[in-house]
Coordinates of C-alpha atoms and ligand atoms in Angstrom, one line a residue:
M19 CA 0.0 0.0 0.0
S20 CA 1.4 3.4 -0.9
D21 CA 1.8 6.1 1.7
A22 CA -1.0 8.1 0.0
T23 CA -3.4 5.2 0.0
A24 CA -2.6 4.3 3.6
K25 CA -3.3 7.9 4.6
K26 CA -6.6 7.8 2.7
E27 CA -7.5 4.6 4.5
E28 CA -6.7 6.1 7.8
R29 CA -8.8 9.1 7.1
R30 CA -11.7 7.0 6.0
K31 CA -11.8 5.3 9.3
F32 CA -13.5 8.1 11.1
Q33 CA -17.2 7.9 10.6
A34 CA -20.1 8.6 13.0
I35 CA -20.5 5.5 15.2
R36 CA -23.1 3.0 14.1
G37 CA -26.6 4.3 14.8
T38 CA -25.5 7.8 15.4
R39 CA -25.5 10.6 12.8
D40 CA -24.7 14.3 12.2
L41 CA -27.6 16.6 11.8
L42 CA -26.6 19.2 9.3
P43 CA -28.0 22.5 8.0
P44 CA -30.4 23.3 6.4
E45 CA -32.2 20.3 8.2
T46 CA -31.1 21.6 11.6
A47 CA -33.3 24.7 11.0
L48 CA -36.3 22.3 10.9
W49 CA -35.1 20.7 14.2
N50 CA -34.9 24.2 15.7
R51 CA -38.4 25.0 14.5
V52 CA -39.8 21.8 15.9
E53 CA -38.2 22.4 19.3
Q54 CA -39.1 26.1 19.3
T55 CA -42.8 25.1 18.7
A56 CA -42.6 22.7 21.6
H57 CA -41.3 25.5 23.9
E58 CA -44.1 27.7 22.8
V59 CA -47.0 25.2 23.0
F60 CA -45.9 23.5 26.2
T61 CA -45.4 26.9 27.9
T62 CA -49.0 27.8 27.1
F63 CA -50.1 24.7 29.0
G64 CA -48.0 25.8 32.0
Y65 CA -45.0 23.5 31.6
G66 CA -41.5 24.6 32.5
E67 CA -38.3 23.2 30.9
I68 CA -36.1 20.8 32.8
R69 CA -32.5 20.1 31.6
L70 CA -31.3 16.7 32.7
P71 CA -27.9 15.0 32.7
V72 CA -27.3 12.5 30.0
L73 CA -25.6 10.1 32.4
E74 CA -27.5 8.5 35.3
N75 CA -26.9 5.6 37.7
I76 CA -27.9 2.4 35.8
E77 CA -30.0 1.3 38.8
L78 CA -32.4 4.2 38.2
F79 CA -33.3 2.7 34.8
A80 CA -33.3 -0.9 35.9
R81 CA -35.7 -0.1 38.7
S82 CA -38.1 2.1 36.8
I83 CA -38.1 0.7 33.2
G84 CA -37.8 -2.9 34.5
G85 CA -35.0 -5.5 34.4
E86 CA -36.9 -7.8 32.0
T87 CA -37.4 -5.1 29.3
D88 CA -35.4 -4.9 26.1
I89 CA -34.1 -1.5 27.0
V90 CA -32.6 -2.5 30.3
G91 CA -31.8 -6.1 29.4
K92 CA -29.8 -5.4 26.2
E93 CA -29.9 -1.8 24.9
M94 CA -28.1 0.4 27.4
F95 CA -24.7 1.9 26.9
S96 CA -23.1 1.7 30.3
F97 CA -19.8 1.9 32.0
E98 CA -18.2 2.0 35.4
E99 CA -17.7 5.6 36.6
F100 CA -14.8 6.2 39.1
G101 CA -11.9 8.4 39.7
W102 CA -9.3 5.7 40.6
T103 CA -7.4 5.5 37.4
A104 CA -4.3 3.9 39.0
I105 CA -6.3 0.9 40.3
D106 CA -8.0 0.6 37.0
T107 CA -4.7 0.5 35.2
F108 CA -3.4 -2.2 37.6
R109 CA -6.7 -4.1 37.2
R110 CA -6.4 -3.9 33.4
E111 CA -2.8 -5.2 33.6
I112 CA -4.0 -8.3 35.3
I113 CA -7.0 -8.8 33.1
T114 CA -5.0 -8.5 29.9
T115 CA -2.0 -10.6 30.9
N116 CA -1.9 -14.1 29.4
P117 CA -0.1 -16.5 31.8
I118 CA 1.0 -18.8 29.0
E119 CA 2.8 -15.9 27.4
L120 CA 4.3 -15.1 30.7
R121 CA 5.7 -18.6 31.1
K122 CA 7.5 -18.3 27.9
I123 CA 9.7 -15.7 29.4
Q124 CA 10.5 -17.9 32.4
T125 CA 12.7 -15.6 34.4
L126 CA 10.3 -12.7 34.2
A127 CA 7.1 -14.7 34.9
S128 CA 7.3 -14.7 38.7
D129 CA 8.4 -11.1 38.9
S130 CA 5.6 -10.0 36.7
V131 CA 2.9 -11.9 38.5
K132 CA 4.3 -10.6 41.8
V133 CA 4.5 -7.0 40.7
K134 CA 1.1 -6.9 39.0
T135 CA -0.9 -8.4 41.8
E136 CA 1.0 -6.5 44.5
R137 CA 0.4 -3.2 42.8
F138 CA -3.3 -3.9 42.5
L139 CA -3.7 -5.2 46.0
T140 CA -1.8 -2.3 47.6
A141 CA -3.8 0.3 45.7
L142 CA -7.1 -1.4 46.5
N143 CA -6.3 -1.8 50.2
E144 CA -5.4 1.8 50.5
A145 CA -8.5 3.0 48.6
V146 CA -10.7 0.8 50.8
D147 CA -9.1 2.1 54.0
R148 CA -9.6 5.6 52.9
G149 CA -13.3 4.8 52.2
E150 CA -12.9 5.7 48.5
I151 CA -13.9 2.2 47.4
K152 CA -16.8 0.3 49.1
R153 CA -15.9 -2.8 51.1
T154 CA -18.4 -4.9 49.2
P155 CA -18.3 -8.8 49.4
E156 CA -16.6 -8.7 45.9
T157 CA -13.9 -6.5 47.2
V158 CA -13.3 -8.6 50.3
Q159 CA -13.2 -11.7 48.2
A160 CA -10.6 -10.2 45.8
L161 CA -8.4 -9.1 48.8
A162 CA -8.5 -12.7 50.0
I163 CA -8.4 -14.7 46.8
V164 CA -5.8 -12.7 44.8
P165 CA -2.9 -13.2 47.3
Q166 CA -3.8 -16.9 47.9
K167 CA -4.0 -17.8 44.2
R168 CA -1.0 -15.7 43.4
D169 CA 1.1 -17.7 45.9
E170 CA -0.1 -20.9 44.3
L171 CA 0.9 -19.6 40.9
L172 CA 4.3 -18.4 42.1
A173 CA 5.0 -21.8 43.6
A174 CA 4.1 -23.5 40.4
L175 CA 6.2 -21.1 38.3
A176 CA 9.1 -21.5 40.7
T177 CA 9.3 -25.3 40.6
G178 CA 8.6 -25.3 36.8
D179 CA 6.4 -28.3 37.8
I180 CA 5.4 -30.2 34.7
K181 CA 2.1 -31.0 36.4
W182 CA 1.1 -27.4 35.8
S183 CA -0.1 -27.6 32.3
D184 CA -1.0 -24.4 30.3
K185 CA -4.6 -25.2 31.0
E186 CA -4.2 -25.4 34.8
L187 CA -2.1 -22.2 34.7
T188 CA -4.8 -20.4 32.7
I189 CA -7.5 -21.6 35.2
L190 CA -5.6 -20.4 38.2
W191 CA -4.8 -17.0 36.6
G192 CA -8.4 -16.9 35.4
V193 CA -9.6 -17.1 39.1
I194 CA -7.4 -14.1 39.9
Q195 CA -8.6 -12.2 36.8
Q196 CA -12.3 -12.8 37.7
A197 CA -11.8 -11.8 41.3
V198 CA -10.2 -8.6 40.1
K199 CA -12.9 -7.9 37.6
N200 CA -15.6 -8.3 40.2
V201 CA -14.3 -5.4 42.3
R202 CA -16.5 -2.4 41.7
L203 CA -14.4 0.7 41.6
G204 CA -17.4 2.9 41.3
D205 CA -21.0 3.1 40.2
Q206 CA -22.3 1.7 36.9
V207 CA -23.7 4.6 34.9
A208 CA -25.6 4.6 31.7
L209 CA -26.3 7.0 28.9
R210 CA -30.0 7.6 29.4
P211 CA -32.3 5.5 27.3
E212 CA -35.2 7.7 28.1
A213 CA -35.9 10.6 30.5
T214 CA -39.0 9.8 32.6
A215 CA -36.9 8.1 35.2
S216 CA -34.6 11.1 35.3
V217 CA -37.5 13.5 35.7
C218 CA -38.8 11.4 38.7
R219 CA -35.3 11.3 40.2
A220 CA -35.0 15.1 39.9
Y221 CA -38.5 15.5 41.4
I222 CA -37.4 13.6 44.5
E223 CA -33.9 15.1 44.6
H224 CA -35.2 18.7 44.5
N225 CA -38.1 18.1 46.9
M226 CA -40.5 19.2 44.2
Q227 CA -43.4 17.7 46.2
Q228 CA -43.2 20.9 48.2
L229 CA -44.0 23.0 45.2
P230 CA -47.6 23.7 44.2
Q231 CA -48.8 20.4 42.6
P232 CA -48.9 19.2 40.0
V233 CA -45.4 20.0 38.7
K234 CA -45.4 20.2 34.9
L235 CA -42.0 19.7 33.2
Y236 CA -40.8 19.2 29.6
Y237 CA -37.4 18.3 28.1
T238 CA -35.7 17.8 24.8
G239 CA -32.5 16.0 24.1
P240 CA -30.6 12.9 23.0
M241 CA -31.4 9.4 24.3
F242 CA -29.4 6.2 23.7
R243 CA -30.4 2.7 23.0
R244 CA -28.3 0.0 21.4
E245 CA -31.0 -1.1 18.9
R246 CA -30.5 -2.4 15.4
P247 CA -30.4 0.8 13.4
Q248 CA -32.9 1.2 10.5
K249 CA -35.0 4.0 9.1
G250 CA -36.4 5.9 12.1
R251 CA -34.4 3.9 14.6
Y252 CA -31.1 5.1 15.8
R253 CA -28.8 4.4 18.7
Q254 CA -28.6 8.1 19.5
F255 CA -32.0 9.6 18.9
Y256 CA -33.8 12.7 20.2
Q257 CA -37.0 13.0 22.3
I258 CA -39.2 15.9 23.2
G259 CA -41.1 14.9 26.3
A260 CA -43.3 16.2 29.0
E261 CA -44.2 14.8 32.5
I262 CA -46.8 16.0 35.0
L263 CA -46.1 14.9 38.5
G264 CA -48.0 15.1 41.8
G265 CA -51.5 16.2 42.6
T266 CA -54.3 14.1 41.3
D267 CA -54.8 11.3 38.9
A268 CA -58.0 12.9 37.6
P269 CA -58.8 11.7 34.0
A270 CA -58.8 15.3 33.0
I271 CA -55.0 15.4 33.4
D272 CA -54.6 12.4 31.1
A273 CA -56.9 14.0 28.5
E274 CA -55.2 17.4 28.8
V275 CA -51.7 15.9 28.3
I276 CA -52.9 14.2 25.2
E277 CA -54.7 17.3 24.0
M278 CA -51.5 19.3 24.4
L279 CA -49.6 16.7 22.3
M280 CA -52.2 16.8 19.5
T281 CA -52.2 20.6 19.6
Y282 CA -48.4 20.5 19.3
F283 CA -48.5 18.0 16.3
D284 CA -51.1 20.2 14.7
R285 CA -48.9 23.3 15.2
V286 CA -45.8 21.7 13.7
G287 CA -47.8 20.6 10.7
L288 CA -47.7 16.8 11.2
Q289 CA -50.3 15.3 8.9
G290 CA -52.1 12.0 9.3
A291 CA -51.2 11.4 13.0
T292 CA -53.3 8.7 14.6
L293 CA -53.8 8.5 18.4
Y294 CA -54.2 5.1 19.9
I295 CA -55.2 4.7 23.6
N296 CA -55.6 1.9 26.0
S297 CA -55.8 1.3 29.8
I298 CA -53.6 -1.4 31.3
G299 CA -55.2 -1.1 34.7
H300 CA -53.2 -1.3 38.0
N301 CA -51.1 -3.9 39.6
A302 CA -53.7 -5.8 41.7
D303 CA -55.2 -9.3 41.6
N304 CA -58.6 -8.0 40.7
C305 CA -57.1 -5.9 37.8
R306 CA -53.9 -6.3 35.7
R307 CA -52.3 -9.0 37.8
G308 CA -55.4 -11.1 37.4
Y309 CA -55.4 -10.4 33.7
V310 CA -51.7 -11.3 33.3
A311 CA -52.3 -14.6 35.0
N312 CA -55.2 -15.2 32.6
L313 CA -53.2 -14.2 29.6
K314 CA -50.3 -16.4 30.7
S315 CA -52.5 -19.5 30.9
A316 CA -54.0 -18.6 27.5
L317 CA -50.5 -18.2 26.1
E318 CA -49.3 -21.5 27.6
K319 CA -52.0 -23.2 25.5
V320 CA -50.7 -21.8 22.2
K321 CA -47.0 -21.7 23.2
D322 CA -45.8 -24.0 20.4
K323 CA -47.3 -21.7 17.8
L324 CA -45.3 -18.7 19.0
G325 CA -41.8 -17.7 18.1
P326 CA -38.9 -18.0 20.6
D327 CA -39.1 -14.3 21.8
S328 CA -42.8 -14.6 22.7
Q329 CA -42.2 -18.0 24.2
R330 CA -39.6 -16.5 26.5
R331 CA -41.9 -13.6 27.3
I332 CA -44.7 -15.9 28.6
D333 CA -42.5 -16.4 31.7
T334 CA -40.7 -13.0 31.8
N335 CA -43.3 -10.5 30.7
P336 CA -46.5 -12.0 29.1
L337 CA -48.0 -8.5 28.3
R338 CA -45.1 -7.9 25.9
V339 CA -46.3 -10.7 23.7
L340 CA -49.2 -8.4 22.7
D341 CA -46.6 -6.0 21.3
S342 CA -45.3 -8.6 18.8
K343 CA -45.1 -7.5 15.2
L344 CA -44.4 -11.0 13.9
E345 CA -46.8 -11.8 11.1
S346 CA -47.1 -15.4 12.0
E347 CA -48.2 -14.6 15.6
Q348 CA -50.9 -12.1 14.7
A349 CA -53.8 -14.5 14.3
I350 CA -53.0 -16.2 17.6
I351 CA -52.7 -13.0 19.5
A352 CA -56.1 -11.9 18.2
T353 CA -57.6 -14.8 20.1
L354 CA -56.1 -13.8 23.5
P355 CA -58.2 -12.3 26.3
H356 CA -58.5 -8.5 26.4
I357 CA -57.5 -6.5 29.4
A358 CA -60.6 -4.3 29.2
D359 CA -62.6 -7.3 30.4
H360 CA -60.4 -7.6 33.5
L361 CA -60.1 -4.0 34.7
C362 CA -61.2 -3.3 38.2
D363 CA -64.1 -0.9 38.6
E364 CA -61.9 2.1 39.5
C365 CA -59.7 1.6 36.4
K366 CA -62.7 1.0 34.2
T367 CA -64.3 4.2 35.4
H368 CA -61.0 6.1 35.0
Y369 CA -60.6 4.9 31.4
A370 CA -64.2 5.7 30.5
E371 CA -63.7 9.2 31.8
V372 CA -60.4 9.7 30.0
K373 CA -62.2 8.8 26.7
R374 CA -65.1 11.1 27.5
Q375 CA -62.7 14.0 28.4
L376 CA -60.9 13.5 25.1
E377 CA -64.2 13.7 23.3
V378 CA -65.1 16.9 25.1
R379 CA -61.8 18.3 23.9
G380 CA -62.4 17.2 20.4
V381 CA -59.4 14.9 20.4
L382 CA -60.0 11.9 18.0
Y383 CA -58.6 8.6 19.2
Q384 CA -58.7 4.9 18.4
E385 CA -58.7 2.2 21.0
N386 CA -56.0 -0.5 20.8
W387 CA -56.3 -3.2 23.4
R388 CA -52.8 -4.5 22.5
L389 CA -51.1 -1.2 23.4
V390 CA -49.1 -2.3 26.5
R391 CA -45.9 -0.3 25.9
G392 CA -42.4 -1.7 26.4
L393 CA -41.6 -0.1 29.8
D394 CA -42.7 -1.6 33.1
Y395 CA -43.7 1.6 34.9
Y396 CA -47.0 2.2 33.2
M397 CA -50.5 1.8 34.7
R398 CA -53.9 2.8 33.5
T399 CA -53.8 5.1 30.5
T400 CA -51.3 4.3 27.8
F401 CA -51.1 5.9 24.4
E402 CA -49.1 6.0 21.2
I403 CA -49.3 8.1 18.1
T404 CA -48.3 6.9 14.7
A405 CA -47.5 9.0 11.7
P406 CA -47.2 8.3 8.0
G407 CA -44.0 8.0 6.0
L408 CA -42.1 6.1 8.6
G409 CA -42.1 2.5 7.5
S410 CA -42.2 0.0 10.3
Q411 CA -41.0 2.4 12.9
N412 CA -44.1 4.5 12.8
A413 CA -44.6 5.4 16.4
V414 CA -43.9 9.0 16.7
C415 CA -44.8 9.3 20.3
G416 CA -45.5 7.1 23.3
G417 CA -46.7 7.8 26.8
G418 CA -48.8 6.9 29.7
R419 CA -49.6 7.1 33.4
Y420 CA -47.1 5.9 35.9
D421 CA -48.5 6.5 39.4
G422 CA -46.1 5.0 42.0
L423 CA -42.9 5.4 40.0
V424 CA -41.7 8.2 42.2
E425 CA -42.4 6.1 45.2
L426 CA -40.6 3.2 43.7
L427 CA -37.5 5.4 43.4
G428 CA -37.7 6.4 47.0
G429 CA -39.9 9.4 46.9
P430 CA -43.4 10.1 48.3
P431 CA -46.5 8.5 46.7
T432 CA -46.9 10.6 43.6
K433 CA -49.2 10.5 40.5
G434 CA -47.5 10.8 37.2
I435 CA -48.2 10.8 33.5
G436 CA -46.3 11.9 30.4
F437 CA -45.1 11.2 26.9
A438 CA -42.1 11.4 24.7
I439 CA -42.1 12.3 21.0
G440 CA -39.4 10.7 18.8
E441 CA -38.0 13.9 17.3
D442 CA -36.1 12.1 14.5
R443 CA -39.3 10.4 13.4
L444 CA -41.3 13.6 13.7
I445 CA -38.8 15.3 11.4
L446 CA -38.8 12.4 9.0
S447 CA -42.6 12.4 8.7
L448 CA -42.7 16.2 8.2
Q449 CA -40.1 15.8 5.4
E450 CA -42.0 13.0 3.8
S451 CA -45.2 15.0 3.7
G452 CA -43.5 18.0 2.3
K453 CA -43.9 20.0 5.5
G454 CA -40.2 19.9 6.3
Q455 CA -39.1 22.9 4.2
V456 CA -37.5 25.6 6.0
Q457 CA -36.6 28.9 4.6
Q458 CA -32.9 28.9 3.9
G459 CA -30.4 31.2 2.1
R460 CA -29.2 34.6 3.0
D461 CA -31.3 37.8 2.8
V462 CA -28.4 39.8 1.3
Y463 CA -25.2 39.0 -0.4
I464 CA -22.8 41.9 -0.4
A465 CA -20.8 42.1 -3.6
W466 CA -18.0 44.6 -3.2
M467 CA -15.0 45.7 -5.2
G468 CA -12.3 48.1 -4.0
E469 CA -10.9 49.2 -0.7
R470 CA -13.4 52.0 -0.1
A471 CA -16.3 49.8 -1.1
Y472 CA -15.0 47.1 1.4
A473 CA -15.3 49.6 4.3
A474 CA -18.9 50.4 3.2
A475 CA -19.6 46.7 2.9
I476 CA -18.4 46.0 6.4
R477 CA -20.7 48.8 7.7
A478 CA -23.6 47.5 5.6
A479 CA -23.2 43.9 7.0
K480 CA -23.1 45.2 10.5
D481 CA -26.3 47.3 10.0
L482 CA -28.1 44.5 8.2
R483 CA -27.3 41.9 10.9
S484 CA -28.3 44.1 13.7
A485 CA -31.6 44.8 12.0
G486 CA -32.1 41.0 11.9
F487 CA -31.3 40.3 8.2
S488 CA -28.8 37.6 7.3
A489 CA -25.9 39.0 5.3
E490 CA -23.1 37.3 3.6
L491 CA -19.9 39.4 3.3
P492 CA -17.3 37.7 1.2
P493 CA -13.9 37.9 2.7
L494 CA -12.1 38.4 -0.6
E495 CA -12.7 40.8 -3.5
Q496 CA -14.4 39.2 -6.5
K497 CA -15.6 40.5 -9.8
F498 CA -19.3 41.4 -9.7
G499 CA -20.2 38.6 -12.1
K500 CA -18.7 36.0 -9.9
A501 CA -20.1 37.5 -6.8
L502 CA -23.7 37.4 -8.2
G503 CA -23.2 33.8 -9.2
Q504 CA -22.2 33.0 -5.6
A505 CA -25.2 35.0 -4.3
D506 CA -27.4 32.8 -6.5
K507 CA -25.8 29.6 -5.2
L508 CA -26.4 30.6 -1.6
G509 CA -30.0 31.3 -2.3
A510 CA -29.7 35.0 -1.5
K511 CA -32.7 37.2 -2.1
Y512 CA -30.8 40.4 -2.8
A513 CA -27.4 41.4 -3.8
L514 CA -26.0 44.6 -2.5
I515 CA -23.6 45.9 -5.1
L516 CA -20.9 48.2 -3.8
G517 CA -18.2 49.5 -6.1
D518 CA -16.3 52.8 -6.4
N519 CA -19.2 54.5 -8.2
E520 CA -21.7 53.6 -5.5
V521 CA -19.4 54.8 -2.8
S522 CA -18.6 58.1 -4.5
E523 CA -22.2 58.8 -5.4
G524 CA -23.4 57.7 -1.9
L525 CA -26.1 55.6 -3.7
W526 CA -26.0 51.8 -3.2
T527 CA -27.3 49.4 -5.8
I528 CA -29.6 46.7 -4.6
K529 CA -30.6 43.9 -6.9
T530 CA -33.5 41.5 -6.4
L531 CA -32.1 38.2 -7.5
S532 CA -35.4 36.5 -8.4
T533 CA -36.5 39.2 -10.8
G534 CA -33.2 40.8 -11.8
E535 CA -34.6 44.2 -10.9
Q536 CA -32.1 46.7 -9.7
Q537 CA -32.4 50.1 -8.0
K538 CA -30.2 52.7 -6.3
L539 CA -30.7 53.7 -2.7
P540 CA -29.0 56.1 -0.3
E541 CA -27.3 54.1 2.4
P542 CA -29.7 55.1 5.2
D543 CA -32.7 53.8 3.2
L544 CA -31.4 50.3 2.8
I545 CA -32.9 48.7 5.9
E546 CA -36.2 50.4 5.4
F547 CA -36.3 49.2 1.8
L548 CA -35.7 45.6 2.9
R549 CA -38.3 45.8 5.7
T550 CA -40.9 47.1 3.3
Q551 CA -40.1 44.4 0.7
K552 CA -40.4 41.7 3.5
N553 CA -43.9 43.0 4.5
V554 CA -45.1 43.1 0.9
S555 CA -44.0 39.5 0.3
S556 CA -45.3 38.0 3.6
Ligands
HAM30 P1 -40.8 5.1 24.2 O1 -42.0 4.6 23.6 O2 -39.7 4.1 24.6 O3 -41.3 5.9 25.5 O4 -40.2 6.2 23.3 C1 -40.9 7.3 22.9 C2 -40.7 7.6 21.4 O5 -39.3 7.8 21.2 C3 -41.1 6.5 20.5 O6 -42.4 6.5 20.2 C4 -40.2 6.8 19.3 O7 -40.8 7.8 18.5 C5 -39.0 7.4 19.9 N1 -37.9 6.4 19.9 C6 -37.7 5.4 20.8 N2 -36.6 4.6 20.5 C7 -36.1 5.2 19.4 C8 -35.0 4.9 18.5 N3 -34.1 3.9 18.8 N4 -34.8 5.7 17.5 C9 -35.6 6.7 17.2 N5 -36.7 7.1 17.9 C10 -36.9 6.3 19.0 C11 -40.4 6.5 26.4 O8 -39.3 6.8 26.1 C12 -41.1 7.0 27.6 N6 -40.1 7.7 28.5 C13 -42.2 8.0 27.3 C14 -43.0 8.5 28.4 C15 -42.8 9.7 29.0 N7 -43.9 7.9 29.1 C16 -44.3 8.6 30.1 N8 -43.6 9.8 30.1

């Protein structure tokens, strides 16, 4: 490979990580518009913005979303967070050392084992004594096992005992490696896969139960799930969400949250959105628990007709079978019992009232008894909105009620409901329906020639920008023909032509690029001229 090709290869290596992508102008203008509309609409419903960290303790998600869910089970990006880089280095040294390789360099083997384990043990002991690392059972075990196995290993290496085969050596070193790996240097943290859990954590952490209830919060930002990327499904994606916490669980709250959502979609110009709703009751024998038992026994009867995922879910999370998109399972699922027939009286009344309240608000909905959602914290109202143009990933928003989640996370009993819009999908759907255009291009391109004209051009750019017009001031002198071509390419509406004549006469030339019309104006009239034109065209 030539140097040049090698360099090219090297350069090619850097690409956005699988499932992540760059959002570029002009599309980012649409993202801004969509977010700005959320700020505006949500504010009119009394919501305030919350900005949350992207990193959270992994336990927060495990406890709220549920250990058996796909998100927690296999999709989180997580790592151990700690400040003890030295111990980590020593730990890594042990983990990456291959004892067979060590034995090949006989004389060094014992020293290496001794040094590596000793460095790690000393650092760990000191950190535990200082209280910087918790004395967990795993830590205690490592402090006991590592020296013991190390001594056995050293003895074997010293005698060069033939009875110590490579395999035995690997096993012995493997025990040390595992003990070392088990030591937790810090907390496991994860890139947030969603934000409802974080909002609840923040509600508790900042004692928001002492504020007038309910507390209404919204957020925007990136979420992370290690899903298989496809159209509308990314590993880093963006949500616009809102949560309403505390106060009452009155059905009017559910209906108003949904009304706000539909108002928002209407305002951003989303077409063909369909709202699906359901109630999954609450966790009691006479309600969802009873239903799940019922569902489970119905599923057991048809188990051999289901795929492996659904078969597994019969034991881990039977409700999730209803979520299956597998074509071969649809006919079987249609025969399963419906939750609506098993709701307790309170949940039934709540659901009926939510529907009535939606009708009062003029919100159209469709009921979908299979809408159970993929996160464990939901109870009663669940909803999802689909939009056209998205292929199989057509849910543009999901949400529901989650009374009790705050309590589950160590806070006071608190009612809660909310939703999250998949912003990537919303943008895709807007673009597909032709509603994604955003005005781009500059207002004015300043074509200048000559030193004196350049000074006037700088002044013009400053005045235009402070009046709110976008102005492009080329850094180098160009012939007017070339400058006008450039102005066209950038989609500029006007070209301001400044040459020696214009400067000496004190009259500037402004050209409307769409019509080719040109006129002369005194400098102070420029802004007024553009404002008038803007008003005429809007
Ligand atoms: P979710 O249904 O997991 O709910 O996500 C909400 C929306 O985020 C989905 O409807 C979809 O539009 C979008 N989304 C999810 N995963 C991806 C992905 N990999 N790529 C692109 N978009 C995606 C929640 O996250 C809950 N926290 C919603 C909620 C708030 N419930 C109550 N409050």
